[in-house]
Amino acid sequence: MTKWVYLFREGNAEMRDLLGGKGAGLAEMVRAGLPVPPGFTITTQACNAYFANNKRFPEGMWDQTLEALREVERETGKRFGDPANPLLVSVRSGAKFSMPGMMDTVLNLGLNDRTVEGLARLTNNERFAYDAYRRFVAMFGRIVKGIDGEKFEEILRSYKEKTEGKQDTDLTADMLKQIVADFKALYQRELGEPFPEDPYEQLRAAVAAVFDSWMGKRAVDYRNFHKIPHDLCTAVNIMTMVFGNMGYDSGTGVAFTRDPSTGEKVLYGEYLPNAQGEDVVAGIRTPKRIAQLAQEMPEVYKQFEEIAQRLERHYREMQDLEFTVERGKLWMLQTRRGQRTAAAAVKIAVDMVHEGLITKEEAVQRVEPAQVYQLLLPRFDERDKQRAADEGALLGRGLNASPGAASGMAVFDADTAQALGREGKAVILVRPETSPDDVHGMLEARGILTQHGGATSHAAVVARGLGKPCVAGAEAIRVGVKQFTANGVVVREGDLISIDGTTGEIFRGPIKTVVPEFKKEVQLQELLSWADEFRRLQVWANADYPRDAKVAREMGAQGIGLARTEHMFFEEDRLPIVQRMILAETDEERQQALDELLPIQRGDFEGLFREMDGLPVIIRLIDPPLHEFLPSYDELVQEIADLRVEMSAAKTAEERAEKEEAIRQKENLLGSVAAMREANPMLGLRGCRLGILFPQITVMQVRAIFEAACNVAAEGVKVYPEVMIPLVGHINELRRQREQLEPVARQVMAERGVQISYKFGTMIEVPRAALTADEIAQDAQFFSFGTNDLTQMTFGISRDDAEGKFLLKYVEWKILPDNPFQVLDRGGVGKLMKMAVELGRKTRPDLEVGICGEHGGDPSSIHFCHSIGLNYVSASPYRVPVARLAAAQAALGETQRDR
Amino acid sequence: MTKWVYLFREGNAEMRDLLGGKGAGLAEMVRAGLPVPPGFTITTQACNAYFANNKRFPEGMWDQTLEALREVERETGKRFGDPANPLLVSVRSGAKFSMPGMMDTVLNLGLNDRTVEGLARLTNNERFAYDAYRRFVAMFGRIVKGIDGEKFEEILRSYKEKTEGKQDTDLTADMLKQIVADFKALYQRELGEPFPEDPYEQLRAAVAAVFDSWMGKRAVDYRNFHKIPHDLCTAVNIMTMVFGNMGYDSGTGVAFTRDPSTGEKVLYGEYLPNAQGEDVVAGIRTPKRIAQLAQEMPEVYKQFEEIAQRLERHYREMQDLEFTVERGKLWMLQTRRGQRTAAAAVKIAVDMVHEGLITKEEAVQRVEPAQVYQLLLPRFDERDKQRAADEGALLGRGLNASPGAASGMAVFDADTAQALGREGKAVILVRPETSPDDVHGMLEARGILTQHGGATSHAAVVARGLGKPCVAGAEAIRVGVKQFTANGVVVREGDLISIDGTTGEIFRGPIKTVVPEFKKEVQLQELLSWADEFRRLQVWANADYPRDAKVAREMGAQGIGLARTEHMFFEEDRLPIVQRMILAETDEERQQALDELLPIQRGDFEGLFREMDGLPVIIRLIDPPLHEFLPSYDELVQEIADLRVEMSAAKTAEERAEKEEAIRQKENLLGSVAAMREANPMLGLRGCRLGILFPQITVMQVRAIFEAACNVAAEGVKVYPEVMIPLVGHINELRRQREQLEPVARQVMAERGVQISYKFGTMIEVPRAALTADEIAQDAQFFSFGTNDLTQMTFGISRDDAEGKFLLKYVEWKILPDNPFQVLDRGGVGKLMKMAVELGRKTRPDLEVGICGEHGGDPSSIHFCHSIGLNYVSASPYRVPVARLAAAQAALGETQRDR
């Protein structure tokens, strides 16, 4: 017979799979001899069997439950349903991972019209007993049976209205009796059946309700989003009730063993005297800081503090504790890993290493890479945020869709947001939801708040792309015309609000923001220095300018994985020369323009090389189609059309001739632009195809690279240039470029009499290059995966066209698990990458392989890059710390953190 | 010691690799006891060693050559360099495959001032001896030493001028002596060294010259084009001279064992009495038909006829023979496989099976698939072409760049070609070379002739694409302004010319063309029926309309592999409805348009199903982006701009208002078109992405398919529809469409009470689909490779943009071996296909896999499709016979034909 039920003393912390997080925590506390009310856990396996069994309890489960209940009766000396000495229990769900949307708690189960009298007699407190009873009836009705809680509240309010103080505590025992009767009548009306007096029926229904809540919509959605398997299922914890509301020698509270905001090593929490847990949650009375417990019940506080420290040491992790004091006796109700801010996560991990509590490996595994990124984003000053919270400015919470924090004027349409934003005003764009029509406003806003939409909604995706904070799907707010309401407060256009995209919080009024400086984040730096010890992947950065390279190096970059030479071409003073080069009608004209560009490019490269003294710098030769450097076809057509109208309206022959000449010039240009137009420029004349057709351009670039290298080498700079050819699909493309360009490099070095150690390699961004990587590696000393283009071609999806038109819908409809431009698609693109690495190294065992697509900064993609044996990932400079941590975690294996 | 030299009697026909085609043929004739002048072959291996050895003869080769020469001396009783009884030899190259650009022949080697006297004495014919000598000096100078042959000709002409008849035969012995002296002087002037009197030095130089010719530019280009490995190398054949010019009991000739034009079983050839081989080539005297030999030398003719038959039976193949008669004695100089026209190839293969000479398998392997295609193209009437040739209308030859034949007016620019073509005139566009600017003229021309450019030049590629005959790179013509000259003839605009793209011939004047009818090609049909016995691949056809399906079926198609539903949308009467559907502002409007399209599509499908009674029909749901059905953005912008100018020039308020209204309407439409514009439409909102976003469209299509199927099934037609989803990249796309569409199919069948056997499957045209084919096969009952798109995405090349801009250059520069849109790229695209087949069948062993890209009609690609185990190839209807043959050849293994 399967064992479906475990007494707390039969379990331990390792049994999370079977007993859930809460059950395992309680069991572990019992094993450690801590004061835990007697109880037992029905296993996740039982829940699984319940669903497999068409929602019937598996055979033996109920009998084992009754048996465990008997054992609890023996331990407590009370009996379930016994009016003389009734055993009351709480029933709680408890999955392996803490999860919103599942059934929380039913307290005081076991009460009925007869046991309530017994409770009154035993406690000598009729009011207390009926207070517990009315709470139980409401909780059972609401949580187990799904009756709208507001209906119970309404009845309660009507009684409170009759009292003087209008508080719960003002209700008399008689009123409470009457309330219980009204609640039961409501129950009967709503469900068409009487409230169950039989405690066993109550228990059976509560257990089934916990099981059912596993498949509730919110729980299922949450698991889908967080990729938690649906077959883990939940356990049910049944525990003897203890009462924090038996007078002022009683109370209930929650505490963290360290400050979850800052990570400081202090006991941090709050408690409420003479109260049950739900009163804390309901927020009707303001709880006290935990420190006050030391004054009010010094013995209890001391014992709790000891237990807290013991649990933290035992778990070697910051704990989130729940406790109740019943008539001066401390009971522990829960211990679990405490949630924390990014800053706290780093500080706690680092401190615990210094305290000898955990190893450096563990510390590195305990911080999420995304948290490192958050740490470097603007965030609210913790104290000012606390001030705002204390002042009741919290309007509600939404989904933490894009991290960072911002304060600004609420604005309700994109046009206004754009207009005010351009005036330099700080603006938060608030919309029911966003669409591509709102992007111009999002671009100018400091942050985005939406009422609807999930973590992959348009607002969320665009905001993450822009690196702006976003709170999405804040169903607590109601967006109307030029205003929104939340929690009864009306926020109008122009009112200041603050949103925290890292936590999902929305505040009224401004909150000070802090912009972190990497240099000052000493604890983060320490953590990352440990990460560096463990990781095998190097972390390089994508940087086009010396200033970016400088930042990247400060952040810990070990090289430049991608310097895009064409970005330099787009600069204002250079573009006219580039255009002359493109539009040249003779080879001499073209060469002349290139000769002008040469010293400019050389200067750019010198700057990069100096910043990266001693480290490799990969320079990619020209990549975009040439027409990108020219005015757009559409604009030219429009300009000519406008000139035509002006000409036909011209008053004088002179004016007419002038317009005519202007038209002629524009039409000439239009002709050149038209000749270069492409149906699918992404797959057109660009990358190495340009270099092959117009070798003068790449010859100039290679000359600039090697002249720059020789120049800075003469200054004593150690320079390691790597020349990268883009868009190679066939070995012969690479070979031809190599045969054209390596002689240039050798010639420059011979001219200068300097020997530079360099590499020659290629992007792998065309599927065919990956498929034939064994051939490509014959001529390439390094590969760099351009996963942006590789993803576009492998999926046959143009990112520009798709993201607005169908890709987000694909993610929303679960056709794709993620946006493949954010999280590397392992099944397709990743498979190609794996092939390419294997084939390439077969030809050239010391092949250097890295990634320079955007995925190089995404933790999950970095794991994959580690797993297929890349040498480095190259990320944008601000993602370098994220990548350092993610790379270390990949090397250390799956993180041991809870989710 | 390696054996570098083989006497003819030591070799045999199997030794082609070592002895070359000619050497092996001579050896085989000796073995068969036929009269072959004694001689020997220096092996291809020796040539290879020569190049490996820095152009020095390998050790032992020269000694073995001298030894073989001694053996020939023994056999003939003559001695090399002996004035008393001189042995003279011919030296010829001879690679495995006959190849233009290599050294042809040096005759009479061994003559010098002393041996010529011996020859005169022995033959008692001084004139003959000096004639031979002057030929030898010129040939040696020209062929071995590279002196311009025209210079020898000039000297010769100056002597002929002095004679009465002005013919070679009018030259006296004394004149010939003088000519020899003049030739030698020329030789000395040109080379700065005297003509070598030493026969051994002559031989050594000739052998080296043959070796060197292997690496001559034309030979290398030829091998590159035909993909013949460069390390095969050539053999050298050294053979005792026999003389066809020793009087009228002598002569020389060539003959085919069957008519190489028609395939008729008659001895076909020509001979020249009292002449050496080069006289036939030079074309100075007109040769006689071989039949005349029967009158003039009946014994010799009879012997030759017997030998010819014996050789054909021996080789079981039509032979191309060379012979010489020396004073009434027949000598065989060569036998090799005879080249033939497509028609002859088919007839000979079929006849030889009926004659019991070869098996059906061999017959099937002896015809090139491309020849089958040629057979179905318009071609010149053979008799009329012969007439033209006899009349000296042949102007020259170029590259046979695109098969077929055409007569028409020569026109020298694209605009005129277009104008005249549209008037219904037959036009041949003649250009120095073509560029994309000429395409509008090429579209209206019957054929294209260019002076420059190879088989992958713009003209060649476009012409093949258009299915029009093209002769390219005809360097024999000189294209000037509105005229070209060739062979001294001037052809002016409007003059009639004829080009044969199959042979590369250019004629002055018209030649009758014949348009073959497949039904009447009974021998081809017989051959293909044998092919059908052997092939494992099925051959289906791509057809969008019932009329195409009918043709395809006549050609032998076993199913429709691709019916493109959107082609039906483009028809004039339907496009407005399609546009209404696209521009609909409400769901009802859209549904209304779709309701109108439904019966039209149903009708189309009914027609297809009826034609294909009993065979499968794969219908692809809508694929192109919707904006393709709307007016182009550019045109609309232009129209609006024009209207603006018109409006500003309007005279009356009424006119103005009218223009304004027209502008408003166009601008509305422009707005819709602009919203649908895409940066890279190839990778945008098309294929299944459309079906997923706008399921109403595909729902309508599936309803039309199944209503049509039910309707024709009721007529007794056996209908096997297969629904194909385009552009799938992820299993979930396919699954979603399947879940939306299969219920529609089931519903229609339920409504009609008819059960249709159908399949549901997908294109594999996105690399990711191939990479994850194991997943895709879960929901697909069939795969169809769309190799056009698969090639575009795997290479990252947009065909529209690339072919004009860089792809042809890539092929020209050997960066790519072929245009991958014509010949399947095995290394990349093929690798993906192989993966997809293996992965797909792992999931679903009975998965039906085919190809519907253009490659399905390309023989080399069909071989590959066979090798990776496809079920069928689907080609355009006129390619079906080609595919049937290619599929059979693939099944029978590599063809045994010579090249």
CSV table of C-alpha atoms in Angstrom, one decimal, chain A residues 529-651:
chain,number,residue,atom,x,y,z
A,529,SER,CA,35.2,37.8,-9.2
A,530,TRP,CA,34.2,34.4,-7.7
A,531,ALA,CA,32.1,33.8,-10.8
A,532,ASP,CA,35.2,34.4,-12.9
A,533,GLU,CA,37.0,31.6,-11.0
A,534,PHE,CA,34.4,29.1,-12.0
A,535,ARG,CA,33.3,29.9,-15.5
A,536,ARG,CA,34.9,28.4,-18.5
A,537,LEU,CA,33.2,30.7,-21.0
A,538,GLN,CA,35.0,34.0,-21.6
A,539,VAL,CA,32.8,37.1,-21.7
A,540,TRP,CA,33.5,39.6,-24.4
A,541,ALA,CA,31.5,42.7,-25.4
A,542,ASN,CA,30.0,44.2,-28.6
A,543,ALA,CA,31.3,47.7,-28.9
A,544,ASP,CA,31.7,50.0,-31.9
A,545,TYR,CA,33.3,53.0,-30.2
A,546,PRO,CA,36.2,53.5,-27.8
A,547,ARG,CA,33.8,54.9,-25.2
A,548,ASP,CA,31.7,51.6,-25.3
A,549,ALA,CA,34.9,49.6,-25.1
A,550,LYS,CA,35.9,51.5,-22.0
A,551,VAL,CA,32.6,50.7,-20.3
A,552,ALA,CA,32.8,47.1,-21.4
A,553,ARG,CA,36.3,46.7,-20.0
A,554,GLU,CA,35.2,48.2,-16.6
A,555,MET,CA,32.4,45.7,-16.6
A,556,GLY,CA,34.9,42.9,-17.0
A,557,ALA,CA,34.9,42.2,-20.8
A,558,GLN,CA,37.8,40.1,-21.9
A,559,GLY,CA,37.7,41.2,-25.5
A,560,ILE,CA,35.6,42.8,-28.2
A,561,GLY,CA,33.5,40.2,-29.9
A,562,LEU,CA,32.0,42.6,-32.5
A,563,ALA,CA,33.0,46.0,-33.6
A,564,ARG,CA,30.7,47.0,-36.5
A,565,THR,CA,32.7,49.2,-38.9
A,566,GLU,CA,29.6,50.5,-40.7
A,567,HIS,CA,28.3,52.3,-37.6
A,568,MET,CA,31.3,54.6,-38.1
A,569,PHE,CA,30.2,55.2,-41.6
A,570,PHE,CA,26.8,56.6,-40.5
A,571,GLU,CA,28.3,59.4,-38.5
A,572,GLU,CA,27.4,62.8,-39.7
A,573,ASP,CA,30.8,64.0,-40.9
A,574,ARG,CA,31.5,60.7,-42.7
A,575,LEU,CA,28.2,59.9,-44.4
A,576,PRO,CA,28.7,62.3,-47.3
A,577,ILE,CA,32.1,60.7,-48.1
A,578,VAL,CA,30.5,57.2,-47.9
A,579,GLN,CA,27.8,58.4,-50.3
A,580,ARG,CA,30.3,59.8,-52.7
A,581,MET,CA,32.1,56.4,-52.6
A,582,ILE,CA,28.9,54.6,-53.4
A,583,LEU,CA,27.7,56.9,-56.1
A,584,ALA,CA,31.1,57.1,-57.8
A,585,GLU,CA,30.9,56.7,-61.5
A,586,THR,CA,34.6,55.9,-62.0
A,587,ASP,CA,37.0,53.7,-60.1
A,588,GLU,CA,39.1,56.8,-59.4
A,589,GLU,CA,36.3,58.7,-57.9
A,590,ARG,CA,35.5,55.7,-55.7
A,591,GLN,CA,39.1,55.3,-54.7
A,592,GLN,CA,39.3,59.0,-53.8
A,593,ALA,CA,36.4,58.7,-51.4
A,594,LEU,CA,37.9,55.5,-49.9
A,595,ASP,CA,41.2,57.3,-49.5
A,596,GLU,CA,39.4,59.9,-47.4
A,597,LEU,CA,37.7,57.3,-45.3
A,598,LEU,CA,40.9,55.4,-44.6
A,599,PRO,CA,42.4,57.8,-42.0
A,600,ILE,CA,39.0,58.1,-40.3
A,601,GLN,CA,38.6,54.4,-39.9
A,602,ARG,CA,42.2,54.0,-38.8
A,603,GLY,CA,41.6,56.6,-36.1
A,604,ASP,CA,38.5,54.7,-34.9
A,605,PHE,CA,40.4,51.5,-34.7
A,606,GLU,CA,43.3,53.0,-32.9
A,607,GLY,CA,40.9,54.2,-30.2
A,608,LEU,CA,39.4,50.7,-29.8
A,609,PHE,CA,42.8,49.0,-29.7
A,610,ARG,CA,44.1,51.4,-27.0
A,611,GLU,CA,41.1,50.8,-24.8
A,612,MET,CA,41.5,47.0,-25.3
A,613,ASP,CA,45.2,46.9,-24.7
A,614,GLY,CA,46.2,43.3,-24.3
A,615,LEU,CA,42.8,41.9,-25.3
A,616,PRO,CA,41.5,40.7,-28.7
A,617,VAL,CA,39.3,42.9,-30.8
A,618,ILE,CA,37.1,41.4,-33.5
A,619,ILE,CA,36.4,43.9,-36.3
A,620,ARG,CA,33.7,43.0,-38.7
A,621,LEU,CA,34.1,44.3,-42.2
A,622,ILE,CA,31.2,46.2,-43.9
A,623,ASP,CA,27.9,44.4,-43.6
A,624,PRO,CA,24.8,46.3,-44.5
A,625,PRO,CA,23.6,46.8,-48.1
A,626,LEU,CA,25.0,50.0,-49.6
A,627,HIS,CA,21.6,51.6,-50.1
A,628,GLU,CA,21.3,51.9,-46.4
A,629,PHE,CA,23.8,54.7,-46.6
A,630,LEU,CA,21.7,56.6,-49.2
A,631,PRO,CA,18.5,58.6,-48.8
A,632,SER,CA,15.4,56.4,-48.8
A,633,TYR,CA,13.7,55.7,-52.1
A,634,ASP,CA,10.3,56.6,-50.7
A,635,GLU,CA,11.5,59.9,-49.4
A,636,LEU,CA,13.0,60.8,-52.7
A,637,VAL,CA,9.9,60.0,-54.6
A,638,GLN,CA,7.9,62.2,-52.2
A,639,GLU,CA,10.4,65.0,-52.5
A,640,ILE,CA,10.2,64.9,-56.3
A,641,ALA,CA,6.4,64.7,-56.2
A,642,ASP,CA,6.4,67.8,-53.9
A,643,LEU,CA,8.8,69.6,-56.2
A,644,ARG,CA,6.6,68.8,-59.2
A,645,VAL,CA,3.6,70.4,-57.5
A,646,GLU,CA,5.7,73.4,-56.6
A,647,MET,CA,7.0,73.7,-60.1
A,648,SER,CA,3.5,73.6,-61.7
A,649,ALA,CA,2.6,76.4,-59.2
A,650,ALA,CA,5.7,78.4,-60.0
A,651,LYS,CA,5.0,82.1,-60.8
